[in-house]
Tab-separated table of C-alpha atoms in Angstrom:
chain	number	residue	atom	x	y	z
L	1	UNK	CA	-170.409	-100.679	189.529
L	2	UNK	CA	-168.530	-98.514	191.864
L	3	UNK	CA	-167.631	-94.975	190.727
L	4	UNK	CA	-165.560	-93.622	193.322
L	5	UNK	CA	-162.534	-95.839	194.494
L	6	UNK	CA	-159.224	-95.995	195.701
L	7	UNK	CA	-156.475	-98.332	194.705
L	8	UNK	CA	-153.873	-99.311	197.033
L	9	UNK	CA	-150.488	-100.566	195.532
L	10	UNK	CA	-148.944	-103.028	197.942
L	11	UNK	CA	-144.977	-103.034	198.444
L	12	UNK	CA	-145.161	-105.917	201.358
L	13	UNK	CA	-145.852	-103.566	204.384
L	14	UNK	CA	-147.444	-105.475	207.350
L	15	UNK	CA	-149.717	-102.736	207.564
L	16	UNK	CA	-151.272	-102.550	204.129
L	17	UNK	CA	-154.430	-104.054	205.191
L	18	UNK	CA	-154.878	-101.216	207.914
L	19	UNK	CA	-154.710	-98.688	205.327
L	20	UNK	CA	-157.846	-100.175	203.621
L	21	UNK	CA	-159.559	-100.650	206.671
L	22	UNK	CA	-158.859	-96.650	207.546
L	23	UNK	CA	-160.220	-95.894	204.109
L	24	UNK	CA	-163.495	-98.213	204.274
L	25	UNK	CA	-164.089	-96.667	207.794
L	26	UNK	CA	-164.232	-93.266	206.071
L	27	UNK	CA	-166.863	-94.795	203.904
L	28	UNK	CA	-164.832	-94.870	200.696
L	29	UNK	CA	-164.521	-97.952	198.710
L	30	UNK	CA	-160.994	-99.449	198.256
L	31	UNK	CA	-158.817	-102.128	196.758
L	32	UNK	CA	-155.582	-103.700	197.491
L	33	UNK	CA	-153.384	-105.040	194.610
L	34	UNK	CA	-149.573	-105.992	194.169
L	35	UNK	CA	-147.436	-103.008	193.113
L	36	UNK	CA	-146.496	-104.624	189.828
L	37	UNK	CA	-149.958	-104.837	188.186
L	38	UNK	CA	-148.930	-102.762	185.461
L	39	UNK	CA	-150.183	-99.343	184.190
L	40	UNK	CA	-153.014	-101.019	181.984
L	41	UNK	CA	-154.631	-102.582	185.106
L	42	UNK	CA	-154.379	-99.260	186.805
L	43	UNK	CA	-155.992	-97.298	183.787
L	44	UNK	CA	-158.415	-100.087	183.448
L	45	UNK	CA	-159.290	-99.946	187.309
L	46	UNK	CA	-159.970	-96.122	186.969
L	47	UNK	CA	-159.090	-95.166	190.550
L	48	UNK	CA	-160.099	-91.765	191.904
L	49	UNK	CA	-157.029	-91.806	194.075
L	50	UNK	CA	-153.639	-94.243	194.580
L	51	UNK	CA	-152.090	-95.126	197.644
L	52	UNK	CA	-148.537	-96.400	197.525
L	53	UNK	CA	-148.009	-98.528	200.717
L	54	UNK	CA	-144.930	-99.048	202.787
L	55	UNK	CA	-142.770	-101.945	202.495
L	56	UNK	CA	-139.632	-103.505	204.038
L	57	UNK	CA	-137.202	-102.774	201.012
L	58	UNK	CA	-134.894	-100.238	200.420
L	59	UNK	CA	-135.132	-98.582	196.972
L	60	UNK	CA	-131.449	-99.652	196.417
L	61	UNK	CA	-132.061	-103.195	197.030
L	62	UNK	CA	-131.263	-105.567	194.116
L	63	UNK	CA	-134.883	-106.923	193.877
L	64	UNK	CA	-136.507	-103.766	195.241
L	65	UNK	CA	-140.259	-103.602	194.169
L	66	UNK	CA	-140.599	-100.721	191.430
L	67	UNK	CA	-142.927	-98.610	189.487
L	68	UNK	CA	-142.829	-96.942	186.256
L	69	UNK	CA	-142.621	-93.069	185.856
L	70	UNK	CA	-145.884	-93.129	184.043
L	71	UNK	CA	-148.155	-93.757	186.976
L	72	UNK	CA	-147.325	-90.221	188.219
L	73	UNK	CA	-148.475	-88.804	184.690
L	74	UNK	CA	-152.048	-90.215	184.969
L	75	UNK	CA	-152.917	-87.022	186.798
L	76	UNK	CA	-154.520	-89.151	189.565
L	77	UNK	CA	-154.032	-87.867	193.228
L	78	UNK	CA	-151.257	-90.097	194.912
L	79	UNK	CA	-150.431	-90.382	198.328
L	80	UNK	CA	-146.830	-92.399	198.955
L	81	UNK	CA	-146.774	-93.856	202.627
L	82	UNK	CA	-143.209	-94.634	203.950
L	83	UNK	CA	-141.557	-96.746	201.213
L	84	UNK	CA	-144.224	-95.330	198.946
L	85	UNK	CA	-142.834	-91.814	199.574
L	86	UNK	CA	-139.299	-93.096	199.003
L	87	UNK	CA	-140.078	-94.791	195.940
L	88	UNK	CA	-141.922	-91.536	194.529
L	89	UNK	CA	-138.742	-89.661	195.529
L	90	UNK	CA	-136.553	-92.248	193.623
L	91	UNK	CA	-138.454	-92.756	190.473
L	92	UNK	CA	-138.925	-88.786	190.003
L	93	UNK	CA	-135.397	-87.845	190.277
L	94	UNK	CA	-134.678	-87.264	194.215
L	95	UNK	CA	-132.142	-88.720	196.568
L	96	UNK	CA	-132.892	-91.520	198.965
L	97	UNK	CA	-130.062	-92.840	201.385
L	98	UNK	CA	-129.585	-94.856	204.309
L	99	UNK	CA	-129.951	-93.009	207.340
L	100	UNK	CA	-127.568	-92.520	210.057
L	101	UNK	CA	-130.298	-92.782	212.673
L	102	UNK	CA	-133.261	-95.196	211.610
L	103	UNK	CA	-136.606	-94.199	212.923
L	104	UNK	CA	-138.756	-97.008	214.370
L	105	UNK	CA	-141.480	-96.237	216.736
L	106	UNK	CA	-142.906	-92.948	217.990
L	107	UNK	CA	-141.498	-89.725	216.562
L	108	UNK	CA	-142.791	-86.023	216.791
L	109	UNK	CA	-143.940	-84.364	213.416
L	110	UNK	CA	-143.665	-80.458	212.690
L	111	UNK	CA	-146.196	-79.635	209.981
L	112	UNK	CA	-144.859	-76.761	208.037
L	113	UNK	CA	-147.677	-76.335	205.574
L	114	UNK	CA	-151.240	-76.720	206.858
L	115	UNK	CA	-152.880	-77.478	203.401
L	116	UNK	CA	-153.706	-80.446	201.269
L	117	UNK	CA	-153.119	-83.539	203.406
L	118	UNK	CA	-152.327	-81.313	206.515
L	119	UNK	CA	-155.449	-79.159	205.787
L	120	UNK	CA	-156.785	-77.863	209.274
L	121	UNK	CA	-153.971	-79.008	211.177
L	122	UNK	CA	-151.424	-76.664	213.240
L	123	UNK	CA	-148.234	-75.932	211.833
L	124	UNK	CA	-144.517	-75.580	213.475
L	125	UNK	CA	-143.788	-75.191	216.575
L	126	UNK	CA	-146.882	-77.222	217.277
L	127	UNK	CA	-145.936	-81.129	216.972
L	128	UNK	CA	-147.981	-84.099	216.482
L	129	UNK	CA	-147.024	-87.792	217.596
L	130	UNK	CA	-146.773	-90.053	214.501
L	131	UNK	CA	-145.414	-93.530	213.946
L	132	UNK	CA	-142.163	-94.181	211.755
L	133	UNK	CA	-140.693	-97.333	210.621
L	134	UNK	CA	-137.899	-96.834	208.424
L	135	UNK	CA	-134.117	-97.228	207.796
L	136	UNK	CA	-133.873	-95.104	204.647
L	137	UNK	CA	-134.514	-91.251	204.507
L	138	UNK	CA	-134.749	-88.682	201.839
L	139	UNK	CA	-132.092	-86.425	201.314
L	140	UNK	CA	-133.227	-84.430	198.376
L	141	UNK	CA	-136.635	-84.013	197.141
L	142	UNK	CA	-137.477	-84.563	193.514
L	143	UNK	CA	-137.736	-81.675	191.262
L	144	UNK	CA	-141.029	-79.524	191.792
L	145	UNK	CA	-141.740	-80.967	195.176
L	146	UNK	CA	-141.610	-79.099	198.336
L	147	UNK	CA	-141.263	-80.100	201.984
L	148	UNK	CA	-144.397	-79.834	204.029
L	149	UNK	CA	-143.242	-81.590	207.287
L	150	UNK	CA	-140.229	-82.584	209.213
L	151	UNK	CA	-139.467	-84.892	212.215
L	152	UNK	CA	-136.235	-84.992	214.303
L	153	UNK	CA	-134.442	-87.682	212.288
L	154	UNK	CA	-136.386	-86.736	208.691
L	155	UNK	CA	-135.790	-83.109	207.320
L	156	UNK	CA	-138.324	-84.319	204.734
L	157	UNK	CA	-141.044	-86.175	206.535
L	158	UNK	CA	-143.617	-84.933	204.218
L	159	UNK	CA	-143.921	-83.572	200.785
L	160	UNK	CA	-146.095	-82.470	198.090
L	161	UNK	CA	-145.608	-81.549	194.347
L	162	UNK	CA	-146.142	-78.022	193.724
L	163	UNK	CA	-148.750	-78.318	190.746
L	164	UNK	CA	-149.644	-82.199	190.581
L	165	UNK	CA	-151.956	-83.825	193.460
L	166	UNK	CA	-149.118	-85.982	194.626
L	167	UNK	CA	-147.991	-86.645	198.197
L	168	UNK	CA	-145.779	-88.484	200.402
L	169	UNK	CA	-145.403	-88.999	204.280
L	170	UNK	CA	-142.530	-90.857	206.009
L	171	UNK	CA	-145.003	-91.719	208.868
L	172	UNK	CA	-147.584	-94.401	208.977
L	173	UNK	CA	-150.966	-92.503	209.011
L	174	UNK	CA	-153.111	-95.979	209.293
L	175	UNK	CA	-151.774	-97.035	212.585
L	176	UNK	CA	-153.636	-95.833	215.668
L	177	UNK	CA	-150.120	-94.698	217.087
L	178	UNK	CA	-150.222	-91.676	214.482
L	179	UNK	CA	-152.495	-89.345	216.370
L	180	UNK	CA	-153.551	-87.267	213.103
L	181	UNK	CA	-153.636	-90.337	210.848
L	182	UNK	CA	-157.392	-90.167	210.376
L	183	UNK	CA	-157.191	-86.492	209.608
L	184	UNK	CA	-154.359	-87.035	206.990
L	185	UNK	CA	-155.999	-90.147	205.291
L	186	UNK	CA	-159.569	-88.311	205.297
L	187	UNK	CA	-157.936	-84.887	203.872
L	188	UNK	CA	-156.314	-86.945	201.038
L	189	UNK	CA	-159.813	-88.663	200.441
L	190	UNK	CA	-162.139	-85.528	200.391
L	191	UNK	CA	-159.785	-82.615	199.825
L	192	UNK	CA	-157.253	-83.993	197.738
L	193	UNK	CA	-159.194	-86.743	195.711
L	194	UNK	CA	-162.446	-84.875	196.086
L	195	UNK	CA	-164.421	-88.113	196.926
L	196	UNK	CA	-167.441	-88.209	199.038
L	197	UNK	CA	-168.262	-90.765	201.944
L	198	UNK	CA	-170.712	-92.949	199.857
L	199	UNK	CA	-169.462	-96.409	200.559
L	200	UNK	CA	-171.794	-98.239	203.229
L	201	UNK	CA	-173.550	-101.430	203.494
L	202	UNK	CA	-176.893	-99.983	202.235
L	203	UNK	CA	-175.408	-99.021	198.996
L	204	UNK	CA	-173.471	-102.389	198.926
L	205	UNK	CA	-176.532	-104.328	199.286
L	206	UNK	CA	-178.450	-102.431	196.572
L	207	UNK	CA	-175.634	-102.980	194.006
L	208	UNK	CA	-174.864	-106.646	195.105
L	209	UNK	CA	-178.357	-107.676	194.600
L	210	UNK	CA	-178.557	-105.962	190.955
L	211	UNK	CA	-175.003	-107.530	190.226
L	212	UNK	CA	-176.295	-111.149	191.477
L	213	UNK	CA	-179.406	-110.993	189.533
L	214	UNK	CA	-177.640	-109.988	186.333
L	215	UNK	CA	-175.079	-112.922	186.848
L	216	UNK	CA	-177.506	-115.418	187.574
L	217	UNK	CA	-180.319	-114.875	185.574
L	218	UNK	CA	-182.789	-117.654	185.881
L	219	UNK	CA	-180.241	-120.647	186.614
L	220	UNK	CA	-179.707	-122.269	189.954
L	221	UNK	CA	-177.491	-121.828	192.772
L	222	UNK	CA	-176.339	-123.815	195.757
L	223	UNK	CA	-174.472	-122.560	198.935
L	224	UNK	CA	-172.805	-124.678	201.692
L	225	UNK	CA	-174.206	-123.093	205.072
L	226	UNK	CA	-172.871	-123.794	208.404
L	227	UNK	CA	-174.791	-121.225	210.746
L	228	UNK	CA	-171.689	-119.031	210.857
L	229	UNK	CA	-172.205	-115.144	209.926
L	230	UNK	CA	-170.261	-115.461	206.489
L	231	UNK	CA	-172.159	-118.163	205.016
L	232	UNK	CA	-175.366	-117.062	206.506
L	233	UNK	CA	-175.008	-113.375	205.104
L	234	UNK	CA	-173.780	-114.940	201.602
L	235	UNK	CA	-177.027	-117.197	201.679
L	236	UNK	CA	-179.402	-114.295	202.908
L	237	UNK	CA	-177.962	-111.606	200.125
L	238	UNK	CA	-178.310	-114.084	197.130
L	239	UNK	CA	-181.799	-115.003	198.431
L	240	UNK	CA	-182.580	-111.521	198.538
L	241	UNK	CA	-181.513	-111.419	194.692
L	242	UNK	CA	-183.125	-114.697	193.225
L	243	UNK	CA	-185.100	-116.175	195.977
L	244	UNK	CA	-185.756	-119.792	195.571
L	245	UNK	CA	-183.456	-120.376	192.688
L	246	UNK	CA	-181.060	-120.716	195.815
L	247	UNK	CA	-180.747	-123.964	197.655
L	248	UNK	CA	-178.650	-124.176	200.782
L	249	UNK	CA	-176.844	-127.304	201.893
L	250	UNK	CA	-176.550	-127.621	205.421
L	251	UNK	CA	-174.294	-130.587	206.412
L	252	UNK	CA	-174.260	-131.876	209.898
L	253	UNK	CA	-170.642	-133.457	210.476
L	254	UNK	CA	-171.332	-134.347	214.041
L	255	UNK	CA	-168.705	-131.876	215.254
L	256	UNK	CA	-171.023	-129.107	216.018
L	257	UNK	CA	-171.642	-127.207	219.189
L	258	UNK	CA	-174.549	-128.357	221.610
L	259	UNK	CA	-178.214	-127.645	219.666
L	260	UNK	CA	-176.239	-126.001	216.574
L	261	UNK	CA	-178.326	-128.040	214.169
L	262	UNK	CA	-181.659	-127.004	215.629
L	263	UNK	CA	-180.484	-123.187	216.073
L	264	UNK	CA	-179.385	-123.220	212.382
L	265	UNK	CA	-182.367	-124.854	210.839
L	266	UNK	CA	-184.744	-122.444	213.032
L	267	UNK	CA	-182.759	-119.392	211.681
L	268	UNK	CA	-183.034	-120.503	207.999
L	269	UNK	CA	-186.726	-121.290	208.335
L	270	UNK	CA	-187.310	-117.566	209.569
L	271	UNK	CA	-185.783	-116.223	206.568
L	272	UNK	CA	-187.767	-118.607	204.112
L	273	UNK	CA	-184.613	-120.165	202.552
L	274	UNK	CA	-184.771	-123.475	200.808
L	275	UNK	CA	-182.676	-125.702	202.917
L	276	UNK	CA	-181.492	-129.308	202.439
L	277	UNK	CA	-180.294	-130.554	205.714
L	278	UNK	CA	-177.925	-133.494	205.559
L	279	UNK	CA	-177.140	-135.528	208.827
L	280	UNK	CA	-173.665	-137.102	207.962
L	281	UNK	CA	-172.422	-137.541	211.531
L	282	UNK	CA	-171.759	-141.199	211.200
L	283	UNK	CA	-169.767	-140.854	208.047
L	284	UNK	CA	-167.554	-138.224	209.684
L	285	UNK	CA	-166.903	-139.738	212.819
L	286	UNK	CA	-166.328	-143.279	211.285
L	287	UNK	CA	-163.726	-141.611	208.947
L	288	UNK	CA	-162.056	-139.878	211.900
L	289	UNK	CA	-161.827	-142.759	214.270
L	290	UNK	CA	-158.338	-143.306	215.589
L	291	UNK	CA	-156.855	-140.172	213.744
L	292	UNK	CA	-154.970	-137.789	216.068
L	293	UNK	CA	-152.867	-135.634	213.739
L	294	UNK	CA	-154.522	-132.477	213.170
L	295	UNK	CA	-153.622	-131.903	209.726
L	296	UNK	CA	-155.189	-135.217	208.927
L	297	UNK	CA	-158.328	-134.634	211.018
L	298	UNK	CA	-158.679	-131.178	208.781
L	299	UNK	CA	-158.088	-132.874	205.406
L	300	UNK	CA	-160.371	-135.796	206.303
L	301	UNK	CA	-163.082	-133.516	207.036
L	302	UNK	CA	-162.646	-131.319	204.005
L	303	UNK	CA	-162.500	-134.118	201.619
L	304	UNK	CA	-165.521	-135.942	203.288
L	305	UNK	CA	-167.390	-132.452	203.137
L	306	UNK	CA	-166.631	-132.144	199.471
L	307	UNK	CA	-167.565	-135.867	198.632
L	308	UNK	CA	-171.135	-135.223	200.584
L	309	UNK	CA	-171.751	-131.917	199.311
L	310	UNK	CA	-170.979	-133.115	195.853
L	311	UNK	CA	-173.371	-135.890	196.238
L	312	UNK	CA	-176.300	-133.653	197.478
L	313	UNK	CA	-175.465	-130.980	195.211
L	314	UNK	CA	-175.828	-133.434	192.095
L	315	UNK	CA	-178.980	-134.931	193.427
L	316	UNK	CA	-180.629	-131.401	192.697
L	317	UNK	CA	-180.068	-131.524	189.138
L	318	UNK	CA	-179.316	-128.642	186.982
L	319	UNK	CA	-177.186	-126.237	189.119
L	320	UNK	CA	-174.909	-123.914	187.520
L	321	UNK	CA	-173.244	-121.806	190.372
L	322	UNK	CA	-171.863	-122.427	193.604
L	323	UNK	CA	-172.094	-119.440	196.246
L	324	UNK	CA	-168.895	-119.138	198.796
L	325	UNK	CA	-168.819	-116.648	201.718
L	326	UNK	CA	-165.006	-115.738	200.773
L	327	UNK	CA	-163.922	-112.473	202.358
L	328	UNK	CA	-161.501	-109.514	201.411
L	329	UNK	CA	-158.647	-110.657	203.556
L	330	UNK	CA	-158.575	-114.203	201.877
L	331	UNK	CA	-158.466	-112.239	198.437
L	332	UNK	CA	-155.770	-110.124	199.444
L	333	UNK	CA	-153.687	-113.086	200.657
L	334	UNK	CA	-154.164	-115.132	197.545
L	335	UNK	CA	-152.931	-112.080	195.308
L	336	UNK	CA	-150.051	-111.164	197.451
L	337	UNK	CA	-146.976	-110.397	195.288
L	338	UNK	CA	-144.955	-112.353	197.638
L	339	UNK	CA	-147.318	-115.372	197.150
L	340	UNK	CA	-149.388	-117.116	199.693
L	341	UNK	CA	-147.769	-117.152	203.166
L	342	UNK	CA	-146.514	-120.410	204.546
L	343	UNK	CA	-149.299	-122.896	205.363
L	344	UNK	CA	-149.644	-122.859	209.362
L	345	UNK	CA	-152.813	-125.043	209.001
L	346	UNK	CA	-155.068	-125.911	206.055
L	347	UNK	CA	-158.369	-124.279	205.959
L	348	UNK	CA	-161.644	-125.973	205.532
L	349	UNK	CA	-163.628	-124.837	202.789
L	350	UNK	CA	-165.380	-125.874	199.272
L	351	UNK	CA	-162.065	-125.625	197.392
L	352	UNK	CA	-161.764	-127.865	194.555
L	353	UNK	CA	-165.797	-128.150	194.007
L	354	UNK	CA	-166.179	-125.569	191.197
L	355	UNK	CA	-163.868	-127.408	189.040
L	356	UNK	CA	-164.964	-131.079	189.785
L	357	UNK	CA	-168.512	-130.084	189.473
L	358	UNK	CA	-167.768	-127.422	186.489
L	359	UNK	CA	-169.913	-124.856	188.587
L	360	UNK	CA	-169.189	-120.915	188.270
L	361	UNK	CA	-168.510	-119.253	191.611
L	362	UNK	CA	-170.208	-116.502	193.167
L	363	UNK	CA	-168.587	-114.731	196.067
L	364	UNK	CA	-170.664	-111.810	197.166
L	365	UNK	CA	-168.731	-110.827	200.142
L	366	UNK	CA	-164.979	-111.104	198.529
L	367	UNK	CA	-164.853	-107.064	198.891
L	368	UNK	CA	-165.777	-106.846	202.537
L	369	UNK	CA	-163.845	-107.263	205.914
L	370	UNK	CA	-165.317	-109.276	208.788
L	371	UNK	CA	-166.626	-106.172	210.472
L	372	UNK	CA	-168.356	-104.859	207.116
L	373	UNK	CA	-169.979	-108.505	206.668
L	374	UNK	CA	-171.359	-108.030	210.307
L	375	UNK	CA	-172.966	-104.485	209.353
L	376	UNK	CA	-174.300	-105.850	205.964
L	377	UNK	CA	-175.997	-108.682	208.256
L	378	UNK	CA	-177.680	-106.023	210.282
L	379	UNK	CA	-178.566	-104.422	206.949
L	380	UNK	CA	-180.227	-107.832	206.146
L	381	UNK	CA	-182.283	-107.961	209.121
L	382	UNK	CA	-180.195	-110.704	210.902
L	383	UNK	CA	-180.921	-110.898	214.584
L	384	UNK	CA	-177.989	-109.471	216.975
L	385	UNK	CA	-177.634	-112.735	218.655
L	386	UNK	CA	-176.433	-114.469	215.273
L	387	UNK	CA	-174.665	-111.213	214.046
L	388	UNK	CA	-172.540	-111.185	217.050
L	389	UNK	CA	-171.616	-114.964	217.111
L	390	UNK	CA	-167.907	-115.801	217.626
L	391	UNK	CA	-166.141	-117.321	214.782
L	392	UNK	CA	-166.499	-121.248	214.728
L	393	UNK	CA	-163.899	-123.477	212.775
L	394	UNK	CA	-164.843	-125.340	209.578
L	395	UNK	CA	-163.571	-128.461	211.170
L	396	UNK	CA	-165.633	-127.665	214.200
L	397	UNK	CA	-165.231	-129.585	217.733
L	398	UNK	CA	-162.361	-131.803	215.739
L	399	UNK	CA	-159.706	-129.245	216.126
L	400	UNK	CA	-160.929	-128.452	219.926
L	401	UNK	CA	-160.540	-132.162	220.884
L	402	UNK	CA	-157.017	-132.907	221.128
L	403	UNK	CA	-156.328	-136.537	220.132
L	404	UNK	CA	-159.085	-138.791	219.136
L	405	UNK	CA	-162.595	-137.926	218.272
L	406	UNK	CA	-165.107	-140.071	220.001
L	407	UNK	CA	-168.714	-139.625	220.648
L	408	UNK	CA	-168.175	-139.517	224.508
L	409	UNK	CA	-165.441	-136.831	224.096
L	410	UNK	CA	-167.631	-134.697	221.621
L	411	UNK	CA	-170.379	-134.902	224.361
L	412	UNK	CA	-168.062	-133.885	226.963
L	413	UNK	CA	-166.652	-130.818	225.087
L	414	UNK	CA	-170.048	-129.883	224.053
L	415	UNK	CA	-171.309	-129.511	227.442
L	416	UNK	CA	-168.237	-127.657	228.706
L	417	UNK	CA	-168.311	-125.373	225.658
L	418	UNK	CA	-171.993	-124.654	226.427
L	419	UNK	CA	-171.110	-123.539	229.877
L	420	UNK	CA	-168.429	-121.109	228.676
L	421	UNK	CA	-170.699	-119.388	226.280
L	422	UNK	CA	-173.648	-119.339	228.740
L	423	UNK	CA	-171.405	-117.445	231.442
L	424	UNK	CA	-169.792	-115.032	228.906
L	425	UNK	CA	-173.386	-114.005	227.848
L	426	UNK	CA	-174.778	-113.821	231.289
L	427	UNK	CA	-171.762	-111.628	232.270
L	428	UNK	CA	-172.034	-109.388	229.188
L	429	UNK	CA	-168.378	-110.413	228.379
L	430	UNK	CA	-169.006	-112.554	225.332
L	431	UNK	CA	-170.009	-109.449	223.393
L	432	UNK	CA	-166.594	-107.925	224.327
L	433	UNK	CA	-164.204	-110.503	222.840
L	434	UNK	CA	-163.420	-112.096	219.598
L	435	UNK	CA	-163.720	-115.711	220.668
L	436	UNK	CA	-164.635	-117.865	223.766
L	437	UNK	CA	-164.392	-121.602	223.746
L	438	UNK	CA	-163.320	-124.652	225.756
L	439	UNK	CA	-160.724	-127.203	224.494
L	440	UNK	CA	-160.596	-130.817	225.489
L	441	UNK	CA	-157.030	-132.124	226.241
L	442	UNK	CA	-155.681	-135.588	225.813
L	443	UNK	CA	-154.488	-135.983	229.297
L	444	UNK	CA	-156.472	-137.016	232.735
L	445	UNK	CA	-155.382	-135.828	236.109
L	446	UNK	CA	-156.325	-137.092	239.682
L	447	UNK	CA	-159.050	-135.250	241.536
L	448	UNK	CA	-160.948	-135.424	244.819
L	449	UNK	CA	-164.878	-135.294	244.312
L	450	UNK	CA	-167.118	-136.208	247.269
L	451	UNK	CA	-164.347	-137.736	249.060
L	452	UNK	CA	-163.694	-139.944	246.329
L	453	UNK	CA	-160.643	-140.235	243.964
L	454	UNK	CA	-161.424	-139.298	240.358
L	455	UNK	CA	-159.318	-139.555	237.240
L	456	UNK	CA	-160.705	-137.714	234.520
L	457	UNK	CA	-160.281	-135.172	231.745
L	458	UNK	CA	-158.645	-131.770	231.583
L	459	UNK	CA	-160.653	-128.552	229.959
L	460	UNK	CA	-158.874	-125.813	228.790
L	461	UNK	CA	-160.736	-122.502	228.368
L	462	UNK	CA	-159.604	-120.006	225.262
L	463	UNK	CA	-160.829	-116.578	225.291
L	464	UNK	CA	-159.256	-114.021	223.223
L	465	UNK	CA	-159.395	-110.096	222.213
L	466	UNK	CA	-158.855	-109.496	218.520
L	467	UNK	CA	-159.833	-107.356	215.519
L	468	UNK	CA	-159.301	-109.651	212.432
L	469	UNK	CA	-157.822	-112.964	214.081
L	470	UNK	CA	-154.699	-112.076	212.188
L	471	UNK	CA	-153.366	-111.249	215.679
L	472	UNK	CA	-154.891	-111.967	219.209
L	473	UNK	CA	-154.020	-111.594	222.953
L	474	UNK	CA	-155.747	-113.316	225.784
L	475	UNK	CA	-158.531	-111.751	227.513
L	476	UNK	CA	-158.031	-110.563	231.165
L	477	UNK	CA	-161.295	-112.021	232.300
L	478	UNK	CA	-162.310	-111.072	235.834
L	479	UNK	CA	-161.406	-113.949	238.157
L	480	UNK	CA	-164.869	-114.199	239.578
L	481	UNK	CA	-166.165	-115.043	236.032
L	482	UNK	CA	-163.326	-117.524	235.345
L	483	UNK	CA	-164.207	-119.170	238.823
L	484	UNK	CA	-167.988	-119.559	237.958
L	485	UNK	CA	-166.937	-121.179	234.664
L	486	UNK	CA	-164.572	-123.518	236.315
L	487	UNK	CA	-166.902	-124.554	239.043
L	488	UNK	CA	-169.904	-125.243	236.892
L	489	UNK	CA	-167.689	-127.399	234.445
L	490	UNK	CA	-166.259	-129.365	236.951
L	491	UNK	CA	-169.713	-129.858	238.900
L	492	UNK	CA	-172.008	-130.198	235.909
L	493	UNK	CA	-169.755	-132.073	233.019
L	494	UNK	CA	-169.405	-135.667	234.078
L	495	UNK	CA	-165.815	-136.654	232.925
L	496	UNK	CA	-163.996	-133.186	233.581
L	497	UNK	CA	-162.084	-132.415	236.967
L	498	UNK	CA	-159.737	-129.962	236.175
L	499	UNK	CA	-159.948	-126.595	234.142
L	500	UNK	CA	-156.835	-124.361	232.886
L	501	UNK	CA	-157.258	-121.052	231.257
L	502	UNK	CA	-154.736	-120.289	227.968
L	503	UNK	CA	-152.984	-117.265	228.508
L	504	UNK	CA	-150.851	-117.384	225.149
L	505	UNK	CA	-151.175	-114.667	222.649
L	506	UNK	CA	-151.148	-115.075	218.652
L	507	UNK	CA	-148.521	-115.065	217.594
L	508	UNK	CA	-146.639	-117.086	218.753
L	509	UNK	CA	-149.770	-119.242	219.558
L	510	UNK	CA	-152.580	-119.759	217.348
L	511	UNK	CA	-156.305	-118.987	218.369
L	512	UNK	CA	-157.382	-122.762	217.826
L	513	UNK	CA	-155.325	-125.195	219.594
L	514	UNK	CA	-155.019	-127.472	216.430
């Protein structure tokens, strides 16, 4: 049970997740929920503070997201950001209008009153660079509110209630372009809400272990494990709570990286986990024979995994719980008030299993972002090499081989990929980037090797920088490292005679090629 928590009501802003990340970075627990959860939910959630996010709407739009006046009568500190400030103004009797000059991008903020959310900051004429993104502006404050900051295009760029702990800002404190964003959010948390920085992975671990013990009792739990950080941390955390009541099922789908099965099994053995290893390579590869469409590949792999996992789990007998490594961004997406976003590509998970097998779910990481999972891994004693492993897709090398999956093409890609990882680690760049891997293309090109003509495969190298995989940019890797990777692949991997470097960002490209 978490005593101190902040509720973020989402009005559809692109940066709502950033608000949550900044609050978590200040070691305060928070959750994002749709703006329309209702007053009863808010009371039951019992937040120590509420943040109203930005959003793309105007308060005068026909279907503008709205909240009732009663939220401002709970005597809970509130911070409205951008649209959140406009909705506060509108609901409490102020006036919001279309601005003649819209504010998008950097602006200069003059602070009029250095207390509350601006405590410790300099007042006018000193200015601070902030990030704006709005087409409406506030023309008249609601009764009992006063202006505490202004910008060239916003006469009321920040406001506060004279008696109640209610604040609003037109700029976005959560984005890095706002130089005082950290101070504003921390002042709201620590000065206005009177919270303390107590949310950390040590306290999370302690609470989670107690919760899992309570939830599971003496029943059995199964967990699909892939060797990735999320499933490994899920397994270690549950094992810490209930020991050998947990059985991990590790399915080798034949689409793993070089030496992956051995690496994963050795790691699990170190932590005394109860593991059932299933080599189902032939089953997967036979189903994938002749398939080239990426969505079909994903569905075949997902369905085959469920079939094998169900078979192996049933053989264990009396199992009541299924553990999954669901993370907070997945949870946010599923509860978005706009509904889940359009499917770019389906994801490999164990969806459908709880219903089919009448299992109860345990998702101990569903409150965490990826960086928090890595910190928890450290708390659980996982070695750095595993904690800092790059993400690996559920369908494995199947979506890094464009075209048909064959044992020969898998072997070629495994060798090329191993060289990429080895050279990235050797140079120190592996730990600076989000992901680095090789892709095998469905084309062949002419080459000359040892005075002989060759006609072999093309490999592409994909290396990206990212914070959370939602956006990514290609890494400006030093030419010498690229040259070494290319030379080694062409010289050492039989079947490849050309290497290309992918310089596409996400969006418009995705990180994986399929």
